[in-house]
Every structure is written in C-alpha cells, then in structure tokens.
JSON list of C-alpha atoms in Angstrom, two decimals:
[
{"chain": "A", "resi": 1, "resn": "UNK", "atom": "CA", "xyz": [0.17, 0.17, 0.29]},
{"chain": "A", "resi": 2, "resn": "UNK", "atom": "CA", "xyz": [2.98, 2.40, 0.30]},
{"chain": "A", "resi": 3, "resn": "UNK", "atom": "CA", "xyz": [3.74, 2.03, -3.67]},
{"chain": "A", "resi": 4, "resn": "UNK", "atom": "CA", "xyz": [-0.79, 3.34, -3.43]},
{"chain": "A", "resi": 5, "resn": "UNK", "atom": "CA", "xyz": [-0.53, 5.41, -0.82]},
{"chain": "A", "resi": 6, "resn": "UNK", "atom": "CA", "xyz": [2.74, 7.40, -3.11]},
{"chain": "A", "resi": 7, "resn": "UNK", "atom": "CA", "xyz": [0.61, 7.39, -6.20]},
{"chain": "A", "resi": 8, "resn": "UNK", "atom": "CA", "xyz": [3.30, 5.13, -8.12]},
{"chain": "A", "resi": 9, "resn": "UNK", "atom": "CA", "xyz": [0.36, 3.21, -10.00]},
{"chain": "A", "resi": 10, "resn": "UNK", "atom": "CA", "xyz": [2.34, 0.72, -12.16]},
{"chain": "A", "resi": 11, "resn": "UNK", "atom": "CA", "xyz": [4.92, -0.24, -9.09]},
{"chain": "A", "resi": 12, "resn": "UNK", "atom": "CA", "xyz": [1.65, -0.49, -6.69]},
{"chain": "A", "resi": 13, "resn": "UNK", "atom": "CA", "xyz": [0.03, -2.95, -9.71]},
{"chain": "A", "resi": 14, "resn": "UNK", "atom": "CA", "xyz": [2.74, -5.07, -10.75]},
{"chain": "A", "resi": 15, "resn": "UNK", "atom": "CA", "xyz": [3.28, -5.97, -6.65]},
{"chain": "A", "resi": 16, "resn": "UNK", "atom": "CA", "xyz": [-0.23, -6.98, -5.68]},
{"chain": "A", "resi": 17, "resn": "UNK", "atom": "CA", "xyz": [-0.49, -8.60, -9.01]},
{"chain": "A", "resi": 18, "resn": "UNK", "atom": "CA", "xyz": [2.64, -11.10, -7.45]},
{"chain": "A", "resi": 19, "resn": "UNK", "atom": "CA", "xyz": [0.07, -11.27, -4.44]},
{"chain": "A", "resi": 20, "resn": "UNK", "atom": "CA", "xyz": [-2.36, -12.35, -5.94]},
{"chain": "A", "resi": 21, "resn": "UNK", "atom": "CA", "xyz": [0.27, -15.07, -8.54]},
{"chain": "A", "resi": 22, "resn": "UNK", "atom": "CA", "xyz": [1.04, -16.84, -4.50]},
{"chain": "A", "resi": 23, "resn": "UNK", "atom": "CA", "xyz": [-2.19, -16.62, -3.49]},
{"chain": "A", "resi": 24, "resn": "UNK", "atom": "CA", "xyz": [-4.28, -19.06, -6.47]},
{"chain": "A", "resi": 25, "resn": "UNK", "atom": "CA", "xyz": [-7.57, -19.27, -4.09]},
{"chain": "A", "resi": 26, "resn": "UNK", "atom": "CA", "xyz": [-8.58, -15.40, -4.40]},
{"chain": "A", "resi": 27, "resn": "UNK", "atom": "CA", "xyz": [-9.48, -15.37, -1.15]},
{"chain": "A", "resi": 28, "resn": "UNK", "atom": "CA", "xyz": [-7.73, -11.78, 0.30]},
{"chain": "A", "resi": 29, "resn": "UNK", "atom": "CA", "xyz": [-9.62, -9.39, -1.03]},
{"chain": "A", "resi": 30, "resn": "UNK", "atom": "CA", "xyz": [-7.61, -6.34, -0.54]},
{"chain": "A", "resi": 31, "resn": "UNK", "atom": "CA", "xyz": [-4.53, -7.04, -3.56]},
{"chain": "A", "resi": 32, "resn": "UNK", "atom": "CA", "xyz": [-7.70, -7.91, -6.22]},
{"chain": "A", "resi": 33, "resn": "UNK", "atom": "CA", "xyz": [-9.40, -4.40, -5.23]},
{"chain": "A", "resi": 34, "resn": "UNK", "atom": "CA", "xyz": [-6.45, -1.96, -4.48]},
{"chain": "A", "resi": 35, "resn": "UNK", "atom": "CA", "xyz": [-5.81, -3.95, -8.72]},
{"chain": "A", "resi": 36, "resn": "UNK", "atom": "CA", "xyz": [-9.20, -3.26, -10.03]},
{"chain": "A", "resi": 37, "resn": "UNK", "atom": "CA", "xyz": [-8.76, 0.16, -8.27]},
{"chain": "A", "resi": 38, "resn": "UNK", "atom": "CA", "xyz": [-5.56, 1.60, -10.10]},
{"chain": "A", "resi": 39, "resn": "UNK", "atom": "CA", "xyz": [-7.00, -0.91, -13.44]},
{"chain": "A", "resi": 40, "resn": "UNK", "atom": "CA", "xyz": [-10.30, 1.38, -12.79]},
{"chain": "A", "resi": 41, "resn": "UNK", "atom": "CA", "xyz": [-8.43, 4.62, -12.42]},
{"chain": "A", "resi": 42, "resn": "UNK", "atom": "CA", "xyz": [-5.73, 3.23, -15.79]},
{"chain": "A", "resi": 43, "resn": "UNK", "atom": "CA", "xyz": [-9.44, 3.48, -18.15]},
{"chain": "A", "resi": 44, "resn": "UNK", "atom": "CA", "xyz": [-8.70, -0.44, -18.14]},
{"chain": "A", "resi": 45, "resn": "UNK", "atom": "CA", "xyz": [-12.57, -1.75, -17.27]},
{"chain": "A", "resi": 46, "resn": "UNK", "atom": "CA", "xyz": [-12.39, -5.10, -18.26]},
{"chain": "A", "resi": 47, "resn": "UNK", "atom": "CA", "xyz": [-9.33, -6.21, -16.17]},
{"chain": "A", "resi": 48, "resn": "UNK", "atom": "CA", "xyz": [-10.50, -4.31, -12.78]},
{"chain": "A", "resi": 49, "resn": "UNK", "atom": "CA", "xyz": [-14.03, -5.82, -13.70]},
{"chain": "A", "resi": 50, "resn": "UNK", "atom": "CA", "xyz": [-12.06, -9.24, -13.53]},
{"chain": "A", "resi": 51, "resn": "UNK", "atom": "CA", "xyz": [-10.13, -8.69, -10.39]},
{"chain": "A", "resi": 52, "resn": "UNK", "atom": "CA", "xyz": [-12.99, -6.68, -8.43]},
{"chain": "A", "resi": 53, "resn": "UNK", "atom": "CA", "xyz": [-15.48, -9.81, -9.45]},
{"chain": "A", "resi": 54, "resn": "UNK", "atom": "CA", "xyz": [-12.56, -11.73, -7.30]},
{"chain": "A", "resi": 55, "resn": "UNK", "atom": "CA", "xyz": [-12.28, -9.57, -4.61]},
{"chain": "A", "resi": 56, "resn": "UNK", "atom": "CA", "xyz": [-16.35, -9.14, -3.65]},
{"chain": "A", "resi": 57, "resn": "UNK", "atom": "CA", "xyz": [-16.09, -13.21, -4.46]},
{"chain": "A", "resi": 58, "resn": "UNK", "atom": "CA", "xyz": [-13.51, -12.66, -1.92]},
{"chain": "A", "resi": 59, "resn": "UNK", "atom": "CA", "xyz": [-12.18, -12.36, 2.39]},
{"chain": "A", "resi": 60, "resn": "UNK", "atom": "CA", "xyz": [-12.93, -8.85, 4.23]},
{"chain": "A", "resi": 61, "resn": "UNK", "atom": "CA", "xyz": [-11.47, -7.60, 6.77]},
{"chain": "A", "resi": 62, "resn": "UNK", "atom": "CA", "xyz": [-13.66, -4.65, 7.99]},
{"chain": "A", "resi": 63, "resn": "UNK", "atom": "CA", "xyz": [-9.82, -3.41, 10.16]},
{"chain": "A", "resi": 64, "resn": "UNK", "atom": "CA", "xyz": [-8.06, -2.69, 7.15]},
{"chain": "A", "resi": 65, "resn": "UNK", "atom": "CA", "xyz": [-10.84, -2.64, 3.92]},
{"chain": "A", "resi": 66, "resn": "UNK", "atom": "CA", "xyz": [-14.31, -1.11, 3.70]},
{"chain": "A", "resi": 67, "resn": "UNK", "atom": "CA", "xyz": [-16.78, -4.30, 2.09]},
{"chain": "A", "resi": 68, "resn": "UNK", "atom": "CA", "xyz": [-18.85, -1.52, 0.56]},
{"chain": "A", "resi": 69, "resn": "UNK", "atom": "CA", "xyz": [-15.95, 0.11, -1.37]},
{"chain": "A", "resi": 70, "resn": "UNK", "atom": "CA", "xyz": [-15.20, -3.24, -3.16]},
{"chain": "A", "resi": 71, "resn": "UNK", "atom": "CA", "xyz": [-18.63, -3.63, -4.30]},
{"chain": "A", "resi": 72, "resn": "UNK", "atom": "CA", "xyz": [-18.88, 0.04, -5.08]},
{"chain": "A", "resi": 73, "resn": "UNK", "atom": "CA", "xyz": [-15.90, -0.03, -7.14]},
{"chain": "A", "resi": 74, "resn": "UNK", "atom": "CA", "xyz": [-17.10, -3.79, -8.45]},
{"chain": "A", "resi": 75, "resn": "UNK", "atom": "CA", "xyz": [-20.65, -1.61, -9.74]},
{"chain": "A", "resi": 76, "resn": "UNK", "atom": "CA", "xyz": [-18.44, 1.20, -11.12]},
{"chain": "A", "resi": 77, "resn": "UNK", "atom": "CA", "xyz": [-16.03, -1.16, -13.12]},
{"chain": "A", "resi": 78, "resn": "UNK", "atom": "CA", "xyz": [-19.57, -2.68, -14.44]},
{"chain": "A", "resi": 79, "resn": "UNK", "atom": "CA", "xyz": [-20.74, 0.51, -15.70]},
{"chain": "A", "resi": 80, "resn": "UNK", "atom": "CA", "xyz": [-18.28, 1.46, -17.29]},
{"chain": "A", "resi": 81, "resn": "UNK", "atom": "CA", "xyz": [-17.89, -1.98, -19.49]},
{"chain": "A", "resi": 82, "resn": "UNK", "atom": "CA", "xyz": [-21.29, -1.74, -20.91]},
{"chain": "A", "resi": 83, "resn": "UNK", "atom": "CA", "xyz": [-23.33, -3.96, -17.93]},
{"chain": "A", "resi": 84, "resn": "UNK", "atom": "CA", "xyz": [-25.84, -1.01, -16.52]},
{"chain": "A", "resi": 85, "resn": "UNK", "atom": "CA", "xyz": [-27.48, -3.47, -14.58]},
{"chain": "A", "resi": 86, "resn": "UNK", "atom": "CA", "xyz": [-25.23, -4.87, -12.69]},
{"chain": "A", "resi": 87, "resn": "UNK", "atom": "CA", "xyz": [-23.53, -1.76, -12.44]},
{"chain": "A", "resi": 88, "resn": "UNK", "atom": "CA", "xyz": [-27.70, -0.76, -10.57]},
{"chain": "A", "resi": 89, "resn": "UNK", "atom": "CA", "xyz": [-26.94, -4.18, -8.52]},
{"chain": "A", "resi": 90, "resn": "UNK", "atom": "CA", "xyz": [-23.82, -3.68, -7.11]},
{"chain": "A", "resi": 91, "resn": "UNK", "atom": "CA", "xyz": [-24.08, 0.49, -5.94]},
{"chain": "A", "resi": 92, "resn": "UNK", "atom": "CA", "xyz": [-27.91, -1.50, -4.22]},
{"chain": "A", "resi": 93, "resn": "UNK", "atom": "CA", "xyz": [-25.59, -4.16, -2.98]},
{"chain": "A", "resi": 94, "resn": "UNK", "atom": "CA", "xyz": [-22.87, -1.26, -1.30]},
{"chain": "A", "resi": 95, "resn": "UNK", "atom": "CA", "xyz": [-25.37, 0.78, 0.23]},
{"chain": "A", "resi": 96, "resn": "UNK", "atom": "CA", "xyz": [-27.07, -2.70, 1.84]},
{"chain": "A", "resi": 97, "resn": "UNK", "atom": "CA", "xyz": [-24.23, -2.71, 3.35]},
{"chain": "A", "resi": 98, "resn": "UNK", "atom": "CA", "xyz": [-23.76, 1.55, 4.46]},
{"chain": "A", "resi": 99, "resn": "UNK", "atom": "CA", "xyz": [-26.80, 3.07, 3.50]},
{"chain": "A", "resi": 100, "resn": "UNK", "atom": "CA", "xyz": [-25.78, 6.53, 4.02]},
{"chain": "A", "resi": 101, "resn": "UNK", "atom": "CA", "xyz": [-22.45, 5.09, 1.63]},
{"chain": "A", "resi": 102, "resn": "UNK", "atom": "CA", "xyz": [-23.29, 9.23, -0.24]},
{"chain": "A", "resi": 103, "resn": "UNK", "atom": "CA", "xyz": [-20.44, 8.17, -3.34]},
{"chain": "A", "resi": 104, "resn": "UNK", "atom": "CA", "xyz": [-22.43, 4.43, -4.04]},
{"chain": "A", "resi": 105, "resn": "UNK", "atom": "CA", "xyz": [-25.50, 7.18, -3.83]},
{"chain": "A", "resi": 106, "resn": "UNK", "atom": "CA", "xyz": [-23.92, 10.11, -6.40]},
{"chain": "A", "resi": 107, "resn": "UNK", "atom": "CA", "xyz": [-22.64, 7.44, -8.61]},
{"chain": "A", "resi": 108, "resn": "UNK", "atom": "CA", "xyz": [-26.02, 5.14, -7.94]},
{"chain": "A", "resi": 109, "resn": "UNK", "atom": "CA", "xyz": [-27.64, 8.66, -9.31]},
{"chain": "A", "resi": 110, "resn": "UNK", "atom": "CA", "xyz": [-24.94, 8.62, -12.43]},
{"chain": "A", "resi": 111, "resn": "UNK", "atom": "CA", "xyz": [-25.62, 5.28, -13.77]},
{"chain": "A", "resi": 112, "resn": "UNK", "atom": "CA", "xyz": [-29.95, 5.81, -13.06]},
{"chain": "A", "resi": 113, "resn": "UNK", "atom": "CA", "xyz": [-29.83, 8.85, -14.69]},
{"chain": "A", "resi": 114, "resn": "UNK", "atom": "CA", "xyz": [-26.90, 8.50, -17.78]},
{"chain": "A", "resi": 115, "resn": "UNK", "atom": "CA", "xyz": [-28.46, 4.80, -18.01]},
{"chain": "A", "resi": 116, "resn": "UNK", "atom": "CA", "xyz": [-32.77, 5.88, -18.88]},
{"chain": "A", "resi": 117, "resn": "UNK", "atom": "CA", "xyz": [-31.02, 8.64, -21.37]},
{"chain": "A", "resi": 118, "resn": "UNK", "atom": "CA", "xyz": [-29.40, 6.33, -23.34]},
{"chain": "A", "resi": 119, "resn": "UNK", "atom": "CA", "xyz": [-31.80, 3.48, -22.71]},
{"chain": "A", "resi": 120, "resn": "UNK", "atom": "CA", "xyz": [-29.54, 0.97, -21.06]},
{"chain": "A", "resi": 121, "resn": "UNK", "atom": "CA", "xyz": [-32.16, 0.94, -18.04]},
{"chain": "A", "resi": 122, "resn": "UNK", "atom": "CA", "xyz": [-35.91, 1.87, -18.31]},
{"chain": "A", "resi": 123, "resn": "UNK", "atom": "CA", "xyz": [-37.26, 5.31, -19.05]},
{"chain": "A", "resi": 124, "resn": "UNK", "atom": "CA", "xyz": [-37.89, 5.53, -14.71]},
{"chain": "A", "resi": 125, "resn": "UNK", "atom": "CA", "xyz": [-34.74, 4.77, -14.26]},
{"chain": "A", "resi": 126, "resn": "UNK", "atom": "CA", "xyz": [-34.25, 8.54, -14.11]},
{"chain": "A", "resi": 127, "resn": "UNK", "atom": "CA", "xyz": [-36.48, 9.12, -11.84]},
{"chain": "A", "resi": 128, "resn": "UNK", "atom": "CA", "xyz": [-34.65, 6.89, -9.30]},
{"chain": "A", "resi": 129, "resn": "UNK", "atom": "CA", "xyz": [-31.36, 8.67, -10.13]},
{"chain": "A", "resi": 130, "resn": "UNK", "atom": "CA", "xyz": [-33.13, 11.35, -8.70]},
{"chain": "A", "resi": 131, "resn": "UNK", "atom": "CA", "xyz": [-33.99, 9.27, -5.19]},
{"chain": "A", "resi": 132, "resn": "UNK", "atom": "CA", "xyz": [-31.13, 9.01, -5.38]},
{"chain": "A", "resi": 133, "resn": "UNK", "atom": "CA", "xyz": [-29.47, 12.04, -5.49]},
{"chain": "A", "resi": 134, "resn": "UNK", "atom": "CA", "xyz": [-31.38, 13.20, -3.49]},
{"chain": "A", "resi": 135, "resn": "UNK", "atom": "CA", "xyz": [-30.33, 10.97, 0.00]},
{"chain": "A", "resi": 136, "resn": "UNK", "atom": "CA", "xyz": [-26.27, 11.31, -0.63]},
{"chain": "A", "resi": 137, "resn": "UNK", "atom": "CA", "xyz": [-27.61, 15.59, -0.27]},
{"chain": "A", "resi": 138, "resn": "UNK", "atom": "CA", "xyz": [-29.25, 14.85, 2.47]},
{"chain": "A", "resi": 139, "resn": "UNK", "atom": "CA", "xyz": [-26.59, 13.17, 4.34]},
{"chain": "A", "resi": 140, "resn": "UNK", "atom": "CA", "xyz": [-23.47, 15.72, 2.25]},
{"chain": "A", "resi": 141, "resn": "UNK", "atom": "CA", "xyz": [-26.08, 18.70, 1.91]},
{"chain": "A", "resi": 142, "resn": "UNK", "atom": "CA", "xyz": [-22.72, 20.64, 0.69]},
{"chain": "A", "resi": 143, "resn": "UNK", "atom": "CA", "xyz": [-21.51, 18.38, -1.21]},
{"chain": "A", "resi": 144, "resn": "UNK", "atom": "CA", "xyz": [-21.62, 20.76, -4.67]},
{"chain": "A", "resi": 145, "resn": "UNK", "atom": "CA", "xyz": [-20.67, 17.37, -6.73]},
{"chain": "A", "resi": 146, "resn": "UNK", "atom": "CA", "xyz": [-23.97, 16.54, -5.76]},
{"chain": "A", "resi": 147, "resn": "UNK", "atom": "CA", "xyz": [-25.74, 19.24, -5.99]},
{"chain": "A", "resi": 148, "resn": "UNK", "atom": "CA", "xyz": [-24.18, 19.39, -9.20]},
{"chain": "A", "resi": 149, "resn": "UNK", "atom": "CA", "xyz": [-25.16, 15.75, -10.29]},
{"chain": "A", "resi": 150, "resn": "UNK", "atom": "CA", "xyz": [-28.96, 16.84, -9.47]},
{"chain": "A", "resi": 151, "resn": "UNK", "atom": "CA", "xyz": [-29.40, 19.63, -11.70]},
{"chain": "A", "resi": 152, "resn": "UNK", "atom": "CA", "xyz": [-28.17, 17.94, -14.46]},
{"chain": "A", "resi": 153, "resn": "UNK", "atom": "CA", "xyz": [-30.75, 14.85, -13.75]},
{"chain": "A", "resi": 154, "resn": "UNK", "atom": "CA", "xyz": [-33.54, 16.76, -13.07]},
{"chain": "A", "resi": 155, "resn": "UNK", "atom": "CA", "xyz": [-32.47, 18.82, -16.17]},
{"chain": "A", "resi": 156, "resn": "UNK", "atom": "CA", "xyz": [-31.60, 15.87, -18.44]},
{"chain": "A", "resi": 157, "resn": "UNK", "atom": "CA", "xyz": [-34.80, 14.19, -16.75]},
{"chain": "A", "resi": 158, "resn": "UNK", "atom": "CA", "xyz": [-37.25, 17.30, -17.99]},
{"chain": "A", "resi": 159, "resn": "UNK", "atom": "CA", "xyz": [-37.73, 19.26, -14.44]},
{"chain": "A", "resi": 160, "resn": "UNK", "atom": "CA", "xyz": [-36.74, 22.21, -15.58]},
{"chain": "A", "resi": 161, "resn": "UNK", "atom": "CA", "xyz": [-38.03, 24.14, -12.63]},
{"chain": "A", "resi": 162, "resn": "UNK", "atom": "CA", "xyz": [-36.41, 21.40, -10.02]},
{"chain": "A", "resi": 163, "resn": "UNK", "atom": "CA", "xyz": [-32.67, 21.61, -12.31]},
{"chain": "A", "resi": 164, "resn": "UNK", "atom": "CA", "xyz": [-33.08, 25.96, -12.08]},
{"chain": "A", "resi": 165, "resn": "UNK", "atom": "CA", "xyz": [-34.16, 25.30, -7.60]},
{"chain": "A", "resi": 166, "resn": "UNK", "atom": "CA", "xyz": [-31.22, 22.75, -7.49]},
{"chain": "A", "resi": 167, "resn": "UNK", "atom": "CA", "xyz": [-28.54, 24.63, -9.89]},
{"chain": "A", "resi": 168, "resn": "UNK", "atom": "CA", "xyz": [-29.36, 28.01, -7.35]},
{"chain": "A", "resi": 169, "resn": "UNK", "atom": "CA", "xyz": [-28.76, 26.36, -4.40]},
{"chain": "A", "resi": 170, "resn": "UNK", "atom": "CA", "xyz": [-25.36, 25.82, -5.50]},
{"chain": "A", "resi": 171, "resn": "UNK", "atom": "CA", "xyz": [-24.94, 29.14, -7.02]},
{"chain": "A", "resi": 172, "resn": "UNK", "atom": "CA", "xyz": [-24.97, 30.15, -3.18]},
{"chain": "A", "resi": 173, "resn": "UNK", "atom": "CA", "xyz": [-23.81, 27.54, -1.45]},
{"chain": "A", "resi": 174, "resn": "UNK", "atom": "CA", "xyz": [-20.21, 27.85, -4.07]},
{"chain": "A", "resi": 175, "resn": "UNK", "atom": "CA", "xyz": [-20.65, 30.61, -7.14]},
{"chain": "A", "resi": 176, "resn": "UNK", "atom": "CA", "xyz": [-17.03, 29.37, -8.21]},
{"chain": "A", "resi": 177, "resn": "UNK", "atom": "CA", "xyz": [-18.49, 25.70, -9.05]},
{"chain": "A", "resi": 178, "resn": "UNK", "atom": "CA", "xyz": [-21.63, 27.28, -10.69]},
{"chain": "A", "resi": 179, "resn": "UNK", "atom": "CA", "xyz": [-20.46, 29.55, -13.73]},
{"chain": "A", "resi": 180, "resn": "UNK", "atom": "CA", "xyz": [-22.32, 28.14, -15.84]},
{"chain": "A", "resi": 181, "resn": "UNK", "atom": "CA", "xyz": [-25.69, 30.48, -16.54]},
{"chain": "A", "resi": 182, "resn": "UNK", "atom": "CA", "xyz": [-27.59, 26.38, -16.57]},
{"chain": "A", "resi": 183, "resn": "UNK", "atom": "CA", "xyz": [-27.25, 22.96, -15.52]},
{"chain": "A", "resi": 184, "resn": "UNK", "atom": "CA", "xyz": [-24.90, 20.55, -16.70]},
{"chain": "A", "resi": 185, "resn": "UNK", "atom": "CA", "xyz": [-26.21, 18.21, -19.36]},
{"chain": "A", "resi": 186, "resn": "UNK", "atom": "CA", "xyz": [-23.40, 15.37, -17.78]},
{"chain": "A", "resi": 187, "resn": "UNK", "atom": "CA", "xyz": [-23.08, 13.56, -14.61]},
{"chain": "A", "resi": 188, "resn": "UNK", "atom": "CA", "xyz": [-19.52, 13.25, -12.77]},
{"chain": "A", "resi": 189, "resn": "UNK", "atom": "CA", "xyz": [-19.02, 10.85, -11.41]},
{"chain": "A", "resi": 190, "resn": "UNK", "atom": "CA", "xyz": [-17.23, 9.40, -7.71]},
{"chain": "A", "resi": 191, "resn": "UNK", "atom": "CA", "xyz": [-14.07, 7.58, -7.37]},
{"chain": "A", "resi": 192, "resn": "UNK", "atom": "CA", "xyz": [-10.98, 7.65, -4.92]},
{"chain": "A", "resi": 193, "resn": "UNK", "atom": "CA", "xyz": [-8.19, 5.53, -3.70]},
{"chain": "A", "resi": 194, "resn": "UNK", "atom": "CA", "xyz": [-8.90, 4.00, -0.92]}
]
C-alpha cells in the first residue's frame, strides 16, 4: 500500500499482481481490490472488472477494508464495461452494507440517470436517479458535486424548474463551482483510492 499511497500506480499494480499470483485461491480481497482500483484509474475497465469480481467473492477484514467500497468499485467497473444492470445491482449491494454511503448514492444516481437517457435502463430510472442524489444530499448537503449532479439529472429528466432550483442552491453555496448559467447535461462520477 506504500506505492499506492505514493501514487506510484505501476509499481503498486505489479506488487498486487505478484501477491495475487502467490494466492491461487483468490481469497484475500485486498490485493484484488487495489489492483482493480488502479485499473479503473488507468481506464482498463475490463481487467478491473475481472479483479473486482474476484474481490467481492473473497474475504474482507473490516479492520483494513470497507466492504461497501469493494462492491462500489465493482459496480463502477461494470458500468464502464457496458453492464448497466449489473452496475445498479452492485451499487445497491454497497448501499445494503452502508445506506448512507454517499459515493455509492452519487454514482447510483449517475448510472440510473445516464442508463435511462441512453436506453440501457427503462425511462423511469431517471426518477430513481433523482432519488439517489437526493438521498446523497440528505447525508451531505454541502456537496457541490451532488448538487451539480442533481441539477443535471433533473434537467435531463425534463424537470426544468427543479433543475433550476438545484442549480441556484449550488450557485448560492459556491459561485465558483457553478460558472455556467444553466445546469450541465452530464453526470460526474465519484472515485477515489482507499
């Protein structure tokens, strides 16, 4: 984890892969999870999904690894390998473990909304998108990212008044974060190393 903390991702990935090769049972989720995270960061989503699928099936030590983070990152890898339904299922798995996990709520909101708009999910998924982002804001009402994404999903879902109100809330909280006059037409994902 020293290389990961130092942002020496290639070296960290090589060490995690070496550790994984030593354990043919793939029981320790930690190296699988961290290798998957690095691969997400590098945009190698198919490989990340393969490692993270094994990580969610392995053993977790709650002292060193938050299980909801593993499910979350697995969901993210599924989204970026064009498995919208699998992503939704696994963001929800993360939320079963920790119902106030705002990163999962935000990304569930992005997946539901973008899934509805691209036809990967039914049209009513846009409503679930707004619900997830609203829940994220109930836990973290000061998050510029969550207000931004809520405004975007409301706008993309056709609720111009709601979008405008969310955008004004964001502008009142942080004028520098809302330099455009209207809400954006995309959703910003949340990801971070642990």
